[in-house]
Amino acid sequence: MPNHQILLEDLLLQIPKGKVTTYKAIAHAMGMRGYRYVGQLLNRNHDPEKYPCYKVVQSDGKLGGFALGQTEKIRRLKSDGIEVRDGRVVNFSKVLFEF
């Protein structure tokens, strides 16, 4: 497994329950600016049950993508206590986790 994937998995495990982070925050924590690259790595997550990639959203609070579909991403976020309305995280700044 490439080093970037291992680092990404480690970062995903740091996101607390009830919090989300952004593609940008993960990219910066990995020492890069490739937000889209982070999205590609997340899309290749081999174990979304262990590595909670659904907790990663866009910098403006929009949900972004999820390999298992938007409905499933919303369901998982809601089960974590994250409210979603009109494709955005409600109270985004209060639930944002920065590394």
mmCIF file of C-alpha atoms in Angstrom:
data_model
loop_
_atom_site.group_PDB
_atom_site.id
_atom_site.type_symbol
_atom_site.label_atom_id
_atom_site.label_comp_id
_atom_site.label_asym_id
_atom_site.label_seq_id
_atom_site.Cartn_x
_atom_site.Cartn_y
_atom_site.Cartn_z
ATOM 1 C CA MET A 1 0.000 0.000 0.000
ATOM 2 C CA PRO A 2 1.460 3.413 -0.923
ATOM 3 C CA ASN A 3 2.631 5.678 1.888
ATOM 4 C CA HIS A 4 -0.041 8.277 1.100
ATOM 5 C CA GLN A 5 -2.791 5.720 1.618
ATOM 6 C CA ILE A 6 -1.331 4.657 4.978
ATOM 7 C CA LEU A 7 -1.020 8.274 6.118
ATOM 8 C CA LEU A 8 -4.573 8.986 4.983
ATOM 9 C CA GLU A 9 -5.907 6.015 6.952
ATOM 10 C CA ASP A 10 -4.083 7.236 10.064
ATOM 11 C CA LEU A 11 -5.618 10.697 9.663
ATOM 12 C CA LEU A 12 -9.127 9.290 9.170
ATOM 13 C CA LEU A 13 -8.817 7.426 12.473
ATOM 14 C CA GLN A 14 -8.048 10.727 14.249
ATOM 15 C CA ILE A 15 -11.387 12.339 13.348
ATOM 16 C CA PRO A 16 -13.580 12.152 16.473
ATOM 17 C CA LYS A 17 -17.180 10.976 16.432
ATOM 18 C CA GLY A 18 -19.482 13.901 15.754
ATOM 19 C CA LYS A 19 -16.848 15.779 13.741
ATOM 20 C CA VAL A 20 -15.969 16.156 10.067
ATOM 21 C CA THR A 21 -12.871 17.389 8.315
ATOM 22 C CA THR A 22 -12.156 18.616 4.798
ATOM 23 C CA TYR A 23 -10.272 17.357 1.790
ATOM 24 C CA LYS A 24 -8.112 20.480 2.156
ATOM 25 C CA ALA A 25 -7.314 19.819 5.835
ATOM 26 C CA ILE A 26 -6.300 16.252 5.042
ATOM 27 C CA ALA A 27 -4.136 17.380 2.120
ATOM 28 C CA HIS A 28 -2.370 19.928 4.341
ATOM 29 C CA ALA A 29 -1.883 17.325 7.084
ATOM 30 C CA MET A 30 -0.282 15.106 4.436
ATOM 31 C CA GLY A 31 2.020 17.953 3.381
ATOM 32 C CA MET A 32 0.433 18.530 -0.019
ATOM 33 C CA ARG A 33 -2.080 20.717 -1.795
ATOM 34 C CA GLY A 34 -3.732 18.028 -3.905
ATOM 35 C CA TYR A 35 -7.314 18.094 -2.637
ATOM 36 C CA ARG A 36 -8.543 16.109 -5.619
ATOM 37 C CA TYR A 37 -5.799 13.561 -5.046
ATOM 38 C CA VAL A 38 -7.102 13.145 -1.485
ATOM 39 C CA GLY A 39 -10.548 12.510 -2.982
ATOM 40 C CA GLN A 40 -9.094 9.841 -5.252
ATOM 41 C CA LEU A 41 -7.378 8.165 -2.310
ATOM 42 C CA LEU A 42 -10.602 8.265 -0.311
ATOM 43 C CA ASN A 43 -12.460 6.687 -3.212
ATOM 44 C CA ARG A 44 -10.035 3.745 -3.032
ATOM 45 C CA ASN A 45 -10.654 3.196 0.679
ATOM 46 C CA HIS A 46 -10.609 -0.600 1.001
ATOM 47 C CA ASP A 47 -12.321 -0.617 4.411
ATOM 48 C CA PRO A 48 -14.841 2.235 4.895
ATOM 49 C CA GLU A 49 -16.105 0.568 8.077
ATOM 50 C CA LYS A 50 -12.689 0.940 9.714
ATOM 51 C CA TYR A 51 -11.504 4.132 7.982
ATOM 52 C CA PRO A 52 -14.404 6.640 8.121
ATOM 53 C CA CYS A 53 -13.961 8.482 4.839
ATOM 54 C CA TYR A 54 -17.591 9.651 5.007
ATOM 55 C CA LYS A 55 -16.383 12.239 7.565
ATOM 56 C CA VAL A 56 -14.519 14.169 4.858
ATOM 57 C CA VAL A 57 -16.413 17.044 3.222
ATOM 58 C CA GLN A 58 -15.695 20.095 1.116
ATOM 59 C CA SER A 59 -14.294 23.290 2.669
ATOM 60 C CA ASP A 60 -17.662 25.034 2.324
ATOM 61 C CA GLY A 61 -19.536 22.278 4.174
ATOM 62 C CA LYS A 62 -20.933 20.611 1.042
ATOM 63 C CA LEU A 63 -20.815 16.848 1.299
ATOM 64 C CA GLY A 64 -18.636 15.974 -1.675
ATOM 65 C CA GLY A 65 -18.520 12.440 -2.969
ATOM 66 C CA PHE A 66 -18.646 9.017 -1.376
ATOM 67 C CA ALA A 67 -17.980 5.715 -3.102
ATOM 68 C CA LEU A 68 -21.054 4.130 -1.479
ATOM 69 C CA GLY A 69 -23.314 6.995 -2.578
ATOM 70 C CA GLN A 70 -24.618 10.284 -1.232
ATOM 71 C CA THR A 71 -27.537 8.709 0.639
ATOM 72 C CA GLU A 72 -25.199 6.388 2.528
ATOM 73 C CA LYS A 73 -22.822 9.261 3.345
ATOM 74 C CA ILE A 74 -25.719 11.241 4.818
ATOM 75 C CA ARG A 75 -26.931 8.211 6.777
ATOM 76 C CA ARG A 76 -23.488 7.643 8.284
ATOM 77 C CA LEU A 77 -23.022 11.307 9.139
ATOM 78 C CA LYS A 78 -26.430 11.431 10.809
ATOM 79 C CA SER A 79 -25.619 8.291 12.806
ATOM 80 C CA ASP A 80 -22.554 10.209 14.076
ATOM 81 C CA GLY A 81 -24.769 13.101 15.165
ATOM 82 C CA ILE A 82 -23.913 15.332 12.192
ATOM 83 C CA GLU A 83 -26.929 17.154 10.808
ATOM 84 C CA VAL A 84 -27.137 17.490 7.028
ATOM 85 C CA ARG A 85 -29.512 19.810 5.220
ATOM 86 C CA ASP A 86 -29.655 20.545 1.479
ATOM 87 C CA GLY A 87 -26.390 18.703 0.835
ATOM 88 C CA ARG A 88 -24.431 20.625 3.494
ATOM 89 C CA VAL A 89 -23.270 19.994 7.029
ATOM 90 C CA VAL A 90 -25.315 22.113 9.459
ATOM 91 C CA ASN A 91 -23.223 24.118 11.972
ATOM 92 C CA PHE A 92 -20.177 23.274 9.864
ATOM 93 C CA SER A 93 -17.724 25.444 11.827
ATOM 94 C CA LYS A 94 -18.782 23.816 15.110
ATOM 95 C CA VAL A 95 -18.278 20.249 13.907
ATOM 96 C CA LEU A 96 -15.118 20.909 11.875
ATOM 97 C CA PHE A 97 -12.049 18.986 12.995
ATOM 98 C CA GLU A 98 -8.630 20.372 12.035
ATOM 99 C CA PHE A 99 -5.416 18.381 12.349
#
